[in-house]
JSON list of C-alpha atoms in Angstrom, two decimals:
[
{"chain": "A", "resi": 1, "resn": "MET", "atom": "CA", "xyz": [0.00, 0.00, 0.00]},
{"chain": "A", "resi": 2, "resn": "MET", "atom": "CA", "xyz": [1.69, 3.13, -1.25]},
{"chain": "A", "resi": 3, "resn": "LYS", "atom": "CA", "xyz": [1.16, 6.41, 0.56]},
{"chain": "A", "resi": 4, "resn": "THR", "atom": "CA", "xyz": [1.09, 9.69, -1.30]},
{"chain": "A", "resi": 5, "resn": "MET", "atom": "CA", "xyz": [2.60, 12.97, -0.07]},
{"chain": "A", "resi": 6, "resn": "ASN", "atom": "CA", "xyz": [-0.77, 14.08, 1.27]},
{"chain": "A", "resi": 7, "resn": "ASP", "atom": "CA", "xyz": [-1.16, 10.89, 3.35]},
{"chain": "A", "resi": 8, "resn": "LEU", "atom": "CA", "xyz": [2.18, 11.32, 5.20]},
{"chain": "A", "resi": 9, "resn": "PRO", "atom": "CA", "xyz": [2.12, 13.06, 8.59]},
{"chain": "A", "resi": 10, "resn": "ASP", "atom": "CA", "xyz": [3.88, 16.38, 9.12]},
{"chain": "A", "resi": 11, "resn": "ASP", "atom": "CA", "xyz": [5.43, 15.31, 12.44]},
{"chain": "A", "resi": 12, "resn": "ILE", "atom": "CA", "xyz": [9.17, 14.61, 12.01]},
{"chain": "A", "resi": 13, "resn": "ALA", "atom": "CA", "xyz": [9.37, 12.15, 14.92]},
{"chain": "A", "resi": 14, "resn": "LEU", "atom": "CA", "xyz": [6.53, 10.09, 13.47]},
{"chain": "A", "resi": 15, "resn": "LEU", "atom": "CA", "xyz": [8.18, 10.14, 10.01]},
{"chain": "A", "resi": 16, "resn": "LYS", "atom": "CA", "xyz": [11.49, 8.95, 11.55]},
{"chain": "A", "resi": 17, "resn": "LYS", "atom": "CA", "xyz": [9.63, 6.14, 13.35]},
{"chain": "A", "resi": 18, "resn": "MET", "atom": "CA", "xyz": [7.93, 5.06, 10.09]},
{"chain": "A", "resi": 19, "resn": "LEU", "atom": "CA", "xyz": [11.27, 5.16, 8.26]},
{"chain": "A", "resi": 20, "resn": "LEU", "atom": "CA", "xyz": [12.94, 2.94, 10.91]},
{"chain": "A", "resi": 21, "resn": "GLU", "atom": "CA", "xyz": [10.04, 0.42, 10.74]},
{"chain": "A", "resi": 22, "resn": "GLN", "atom": "CA", "xyz": [10.32, 0.30, 6.97]},
{"chain": "A", "resi": 23, "resn": "GLN", "atom": "CA", "xyz": [14.10, -0.19, 7.20]},
{"chain": "A", "resi": 24, "resn": "GLN", "atom": "CA", "xyz": [13.60, -3.04, 9.71]},
{"chain": "A", "resi": 25, "resn": "MET", "atom": "CA", "xyz": [11.09, -4.73, 7.39]},
{"chain": "A", "resi": 26, "resn": "LEU", "atom": "CA", "xyz": [13.54, -4.46, 4.49]},
{"chain": "A", "resi": 27, "resn": "THR", "atom": "CA", "xyz": [16.32, -5.99, 6.63]},
{"chain": "A", "resi": 28, "resn": "GLU", "atom": "CA", "xyz": [14.05, -8.93, 7.59]},
{"chain": "A", "resi": 29, "resn": "LYS", "atom": "CA", "xyz": [13.12, -9.49, 3.93]},
{"chain": "A", "resi": 30, "resn": "ASP", "atom": "CA", "xyz": [16.81, -9.42, 2.94]},
{"chain": "A", "resi": 31, "resn": "GLN", "atom": "CA", "xyz": [17.56, -12.04, 5.62]},
{"chain": "A", "resi": 32, "resn": "GLN", "atom": "CA", "xyz": [14.71, -14.24, 4.36]},
{"chain": "A", "resi": 33, "resn": "ILE", "atom": "CA", "xyz": [15.98, -13.93, 0.80]},
{"chain": "A", "resi": 34, "resn": "ALA", "atom": "CA", "xyz": [19.53, -14.77, 1.91]},
{"chain": "A", "resi": 35, "resn": "LYS", "atom": "CA", "xyz": [18.19, -17.81, 3.79]},
{"chain": "A", "resi": 36, "resn": "LYS", "atom": "CA", "xyz": [16.27, -18.94, 0.69]},
{"chain": "A", "resi": 37, "resn": "ASP", "atom": "CA", "xyz": [19.39, -18.41, -1.46]},
{"chain": "A", "resi": 38, "resn": "THR", "atom": "CA", "xyz": [21.42, -20.56, 0.95]},
{"chain": "A", "resi": 39, "resn": "GLU", "atom": "CA", "xyz": [18.79, -23.33, 0.82]},
{"chain": "A", "resi": 40, "resn": "ILE", "atom": "CA", "xyz": [18.72, -23.18, -2.97]},
{"chain": "A", "resi": 41, "resn": "THR", "atom": "CA", "xyz": [22.50, -23.38, -3.13]},
{"chain": "A", "resi": 42, "resn": "GLN", "atom": "CA", "xyz": [22.49, -26.37, -0.78]},
{"chain": "A", "resi": 43, "resn": "TRP", "atom": "CA", "xyz": [19.83, -28.11, -2.88]},
{"chain": "A", "resi": 44, "resn": "GLN", "atom": "CA", "xyz": [21.77, -27.38, -6.07]},
{"chain": "A", "resi": 45, "resn": "SER", "atom": "CA", "xyz": [24.99, -28.81, -4.65]},
{"chain": "A", "resi": 46, "resn": "ARG", "atom": "CA", "xyz": [23.16, -31.88, -3.35]},
{"chain": "A", "resi": 47, "resn": "TYR", "atom": "CA", "xyz": [21.49, -32.33, -6.75]},
{"chain": "A", "resi": 48, "resn": "GLN", "atom": "CA", "xyz": [24.86, -32.02, -8.47]},
{"chain": "A", "resi": 49, "resn": "HIS", "atom": "CA", "xyz": [26.35, -34.62, -6.10]},
{"chain": "A", "resi": 50, "resn": "VAL", "atom": "CA", "xyz": [23.51, -37.09, -6.68]},
{"chain": "A", "resi": 51, "resn": "LEU", "atom": "CA", "xyz": [23.74, -36.52, -10.43]},
{"chain": "A", "resi": 52, "resn": "GLU", "atom": "CA", "xyz": [27.49, -37.24, -10.40]},
{"chain": "A", "resi": 53, "resn": "GLN", "atom": "CA", "xyz": [26.95, -40.40, -8.34]},
{"chain": "A", "resi": 54, "resn": "TRP", "atom": "CA", "xyz": [24.30, -41.57, -10.80]},
{"chain": "A", "resi": 55, "resn": "GLN", "atom": "CA", "xyz": [26.55, -40.89, -13.78]},
{"chain": "A", "resi": 56, "resn": "LEU", "atom": "CA", "xyz": [29.42, -42.79, -12.15]},
{"chain": "A", "resi": 57, "resn": "ALA", "atom": "CA", "xyz": [27.17, -45.76, -11.38]},
{"chain": "A", "resi": 58, "resn": "ARG", "atom": "CA", "xyz": [25.86, -45.74, -14.95]},
{"chain": "A", "resi": 59, "resn": "GLN", "atom": "CA", "xyz": [29.42, -45.59, -16.27]},
{"chain": "A", "resi": 60, "resn": "ARG", "atom": "CA", "xyz": [30.45, -48.54, -14.08]},
{"chain": "A", "resi": 61, "resn": "ALA", "atom": "CA", "xyz": [27.42, -50.58, -15.15]},
{"chain": "A", "resi": 62, "resn": "PHE", "atom": "CA", "xyz": [27.18, -49.78, -18.84]},
{"chain": "A", "resi": 63, "resn": "GLY", "atom": "CA", "xyz": [30.36, -47.96, -19.87]},
{"chain": "A", "resi": 64, "resn": "LYS", "atom": "CA", "xyz": [33.57, -49.32, -21.26]},
{"chain": "A", "resi": 65, "resn": "SER", "atom": "CA", "xyz": [35.51, -51.18, -18.63]},
{"chain": "A", "resi": 66, "resn": "SER", "atom": "CA", "xyz": [39.18, -50.53, -18.49]},
{"chain": "A", "resi": 67, "resn": "GLU", "atom": "CA", "xyz": [41.68, -52.70, -16.73]},
{"chain": "A", "resi": 68, "resn": "VAL", "atom": "CA", "xyz": [44.62, -50.69, -17.90]},
{"chain": "A", "resi": 69, "resn": "MET", "atom": "CA", "xyz": [47.47, -50.34, -15.49]},
{"chain": "A", "resi": 70, "resn": "PRO", "atom": "CA", "xyz": [50.08, -47.61, -15.90]},
{"chain": "A", "resi": 71, "resn": "GLY", "atom": "CA", "xyz": [52.65, -48.73, -18.46]},
{"chain": "A", "resi": 72, "resn": "GLN", "atom": "CA", "xyz": [50.62, -51.76, -19.50]},
{"chain": "A", "resi": 73, "resn": "GLY", "atom": "CA", "xyz": [50.03, -50.47, -23.01]},
{"chain": "A", "resi": 74, "resn": "GLU", "atom": "CA", "xyz": [53.75, -50.44, -23.72]},
{"chain": "A", "resi": 75, "resn": "LEU", "atom": "CA", "xyz": [54.23, -54.15, -22.99]},
{"chain": "A", "resi": 76, "resn": "PHE", "atom": "CA", "xyz": [53.28, -55.40, -26.42]},
{"chain": "A", "resi": 77, "resn": "ASP", "atom": "CA", "xyz": [53.68, -52.26, -28.48]},
{"chain": "A", "resi": 78, "resn": "GLU", "atom": "CA", "xyz": [56.13, -52.66, -31.31]},
{"chain": "A", "resi": 79, "resn": "PRO", "atom": "CA", "xyz": [57.83, -49.61, -32.74]},
{"chain": "A", "resi": 80, "resn": "GLN", "atom": "CA", "xyz": [55.96, -48.18, -35.70]},
{"chain": "A", "resi": 81, "resn": "SER", "atom": "CA", "xyz": [58.94, -48.68, -38.01]},
{"chain": "A", "resi": 82, "resn": "LEU", "atom": "CA", "xyz": [58.92, -52.46, -37.39]},
{"chain": "A", "resi": 83, "resn": "LEU", "atom": "CA", "xyz": [55.22, -52.66, -38.15]},
{"chain": "A", "resi": 84, "resn": "GLU", "atom": "CA", "xyz": [55.71, -50.74, -41.41]},
{"chain": "A", "resi": 85, "resn": "GLU", "atom": "CA", "xyz": [58.61, -53.00, -42.42]},
{"chain": "A", "resi": 86, "resn": "GLU", "atom": "CA", "xyz": [56.52, -56.12, -41.76]},
{"chain": "A", "resi": 87, "resn": "THR", "atom": "CA", "xyz": [53.61, -54.88, -43.84]},
{"chain": "A", "resi": 88, "resn": "GLU", "atom": "CA", "xyz": [55.94, -53.91, -46.70]},
{"chain": "A", "resi": 89, "resn": "HIS", "atom": "CA", "xyz": [57.70, -57.28, -46.48]},
{"chain": "A", "resi": 90, "resn": "LYS", "atom": "CA", "xyz": [54.42, -59.19, -46.55]},
{"chain": "A", "resi": 91, "resn": "ALA", "atom": "CA", "xyz": [53.10, -57.13, -49.43]},
{"chain": "A", "resi": 92, "resn": "THR", "atom": "CA", "xyz": [56.13, -57.85, -51.64]},
{"chain": "A", "resi": 93, "resn": "ASP", "atom": "CA", "xyz": [56.64, -61.54, -50.80]},
{"chain": "A", "resi": 94, "resn": "THR", "atom": "CA", "xyz": [53.19, -63.07, -50.85]},
{"chain": "A", "resi": 95, "resn": "PRO", "atom": "CA", "xyz": [50.80, -62.82, -53.78]},
{"chain": "A", "resi": 96, "resn": "VAL", "atom": "CA", "xyz": [47.22, -61.92, -53.10]},
{"chain": "A", "resi": 97, "resn": "ALA", "atom": "CA", "xyz": [45.44, -65.11, -52.08]},
{"chain": "A", "resi": 98, "resn": "GLN", "atom": "CA", "xyz": [42.33, -66.11, -53.93]},
{"chain": "A", "resi": 99, "resn": "SER", "atom": "CA", "xyz": [39.32, -66.69, -51.72]},
{"chain": "A", "resi": 100, "resn": "ARG", "atom": "CA", "xyz": [39.03, -70.44, -51.27]},
{"chain": "A", "resi": 101, "resn": "LYS", "atom": "CA", "xyz": [35.79, -72.28, -51.49]},
{"chain": "A", "resi": 102, "resn": "GLN", "atom": "CA", "xyz": [34.96, -74.59, -48.63]},
{"chain": "A", "resi": 103, "resn": "PRO", "atom": "CA", "xyz": [35.36, -78.17, -49.82]},
{"chain": "A", "resi": 104, "resn": "LYS", "atom": "CA", "xyz": [32.08, -80.02, -49.94]},
{"chain": "A", "resi": 105, "resn": "ARG", "atom": "CA", "xyz": [31.98, -83.58, -48.77]},
{"chain": "A", "resi": 106, "resn": "GLN", "atom": "CA", "xyz": [30.74, -85.88, -51.47]},
{"chain": "A", "resi": 107, "resn": "LEU", "atom": "CA", "xyz": [28.26, -88.62, -50.78]},
{"chain": "A", "resi": 108, "resn": "LEU", "atom": "CA", "xyz": [29.56, -92.13, -50.25]},
{"chain": "A", "resi": 109, "resn": "PRO", "atom": "CA", "xyz": [29.15, -94.48, -53.21]},
{"chain": "A", "resi": 110, "resn": "LYS", "atom": "CA", "xyz": [25.86, -96.38, -53.34]},
{"chain": "A", "resi": 111, "resn": "ASP", "atom": "CA", "xyz": [27.54, -99.79, -53.65]},
{"chain": "A", "resi": 112, "resn": "LEU", "atom": "CA", "xyz": [29.11, -99.61, -50.17]},
{"chain": "A", "resi": 113, "resn": "HIS", "atom": "CA", "xyz": [27.55, -101.63, -47.35]},
{"chain": "A", "resi": 114, "resn": "ARG", "atom": "CA", "xyz": [25.26, -99.59, -45.14]},
{"chain": "A", "resi": 115, "resn": "GLU", "atom": "CA", "xyz": [24.39, -100.35, -41.54]},
{"chain": "A", "resi": 116, "resn": "ILE", "atom": "CA", "xyz": [21.45, -98.62, -39.88]},
{"chain": "A", "resi": 117, "resn": "VAL", "atom": "CA", "xyz": [21.92, -97.88, -36.19]},
{"chain": "A", "resi": 118, "resn": "VAL", "atom": "CA", "xyz": [18.89, -96.63, -34.27]},
{"chain": "A", "resi": 119, "resn": "LEU", "atom": "CA", "xyz": [19.51, -95.05, -30.90]},
{"chain": "A", "resi": 120, "resn": "ASP", "atom": "CA", "xyz": [16.36, -95.21, -28.82]},
{"chain": "A", "resi": 121, "resn": "ILE", "atom": "CA", "xyz": [15.26, -95.27, -25.20]},
{"chain": "A", "resi": 122, "resn": "ALA", "atom": "CA", "xyz": [13.32, -98.05, -23.49]},
{"chain": "A", "resi": 123, "resn": "ASP", "atom": "CA", "xyz": [9.52, -98.09, -23.83]},
{"chain": "A", "resi": 124, "resn": "SER", "atom": "CA", "xyz": [9.18, -97.66, -20.06]},
{"chain": "A", "resi": 125, "resn": "GLU", "atom": "CA", "xyz": [10.99, -94.31, -20.30]},
{"chain": "A", "resi": 126, "resn": "LYS", "atom": "CA", "xyz": [8.71, -92.98, -23.07]},
{"chain": "A", "resi": 127, "resn": "VAL", "atom": "CA", "xyz": [6.16, -91.64, -20.56]},
{"chain": "A", "resi": 128, "resn": "CYS", "atom": "CA", "xyz": [5.85, -87.93, -19.70]},
{"chain": "A", "resi": 129, "resn": "ASP", "atom": "CA", "xyz": [6.59, -87.18, -16.04]},
{"chain": "A", "resi": 130, "resn": "GLY", "atom": "CA", "xyz": [4.04, -84.34, -15.96]},
{"chain": "A", "resi": 131, "resn": "CYS", "atom": "CA", "xyz": [0.92, -85.68, -17.70]},
{"chain": "A", "resi": 132, "resn": "HIS", "atom": "CA", "xyz": [1.85, -89.39, -17.88]},
{"chain": "A", "resi": 133, "resn": "GLY", "atom": "CA", "xyz": [1.09, -89.38, -21.62]},
{"chain": "A", "resi": 134, "resn": "ALA", "atom": "CA", "xyz": [3.15, -91.06, -24.31]},
{"chain": "A", "resi": 135, "resn": "LEU", "atom": "CA", "xyz": [6.24, -89.26, -25.56]},
{"chain": "A", "resi": 136, "resn": "HIS", "atom": "CA", "xyz": [6.74, -88.75, -29.28]},
{"chain": "A", "resi": 137, "resn": "ARG", "atom": "CA", "xyz": [9.85, -88.41, -31.45]},
{"chain": "A", "resi": 138, "resn": "MET", "atom": "CA", "xyz": [10.87, -84.78, -31.73]},
{"chain": "A", "resi": 139, "resn": "GLY", "atom": "CA", "xyz": [13.63, -85.01, -34.29]},
{"chain": "A", "resi": 140, "resn": "LYS", "atom": "CA", "xyz": [15.73, -87.29, -36.40]},
{"chain": "A", "resi": 141, "resn": "ASP", "atom": "CA", "xyz": [19.42, -87.11, -37.28]},
{"chain": "A", "resi": 142, "resn": "LYS", "atom": "CA", "xyz": [20.93, -89.00, -40.16]},
{"chain": "A", "resi": 143, "resn": "ALA", "atom": "CA", "xyz": [24.63, -89.40, -40.79]},
{"chain": "A", "resi": 144, "resn": "GLU", "atom": "CA", "xyz": [26.88, -91.49, -42.98]},
{"chain": "A", "resi": 145, "resn": "ARG", "atom": "CA", "xyz": [30.44, -92.27, -42.13]},
{"chain": "A", "resi": 146, "resn": "LEU", "atom": "CA", "xyz": [33.14, -94.48, -43.43]},
{"chain": "A", "resi": 147, "resn": "GLY", "atom": "CA", "xyz": [34.21, -96.90, -40.73]},
{"chain": "A", "resi": 148, "resn": "ASN", "atom": "CA", "xyz": [36.33, -100.01, -40.32]},
{"chain": "A", "resi": 149, "resn": "MET", "atom": "CA", "xyz": [34.71, -102.88, -42.14]},
{"chain": "A", "resi": 150, "resn": "ARG", "atom": "CA", "xyz": [35.09, -106.31, -40.69]},
{"chain": "A", "resi": 151, "resn": "ILE", "atom": "CA", "xyz": [35.33, -109.11, -43.13]},
{"chain": "A", "resi": 152, "resn": "SER", "atom": "CA", "xyz": [34.70, -112.57, -41.67]}
]
């Protein structure tokens, strides 16, 4: 509430008293503002601390892990000149290799003796433990191999 010049009293003592009250109110408001600023600063520093802790935890969990010890990188480093010499040496000595095709195994001739071996479990074991129903064949593998033939 703003007072105009006509609303102010003419008494000097009363004006001084009003001025002191106003100055005291301003001092109290400044103290409250300073207190709020201190609280805000504390909250900001706490937020920053929690944010840094979270980033460190995230880095430990999902970031690149490094087990590098000081000087460890120099253990197996070869001088650059040796590496360049090796690459030049390899480039001049060996011709460019053609990409090889994987050899494909050919089928065994039809006139060879074949023996069929069936691997199976006993009929008593072909019962489901859960529902006690009959088990069924789930897959079948077939293979041919050349083995030692016994001639009697």
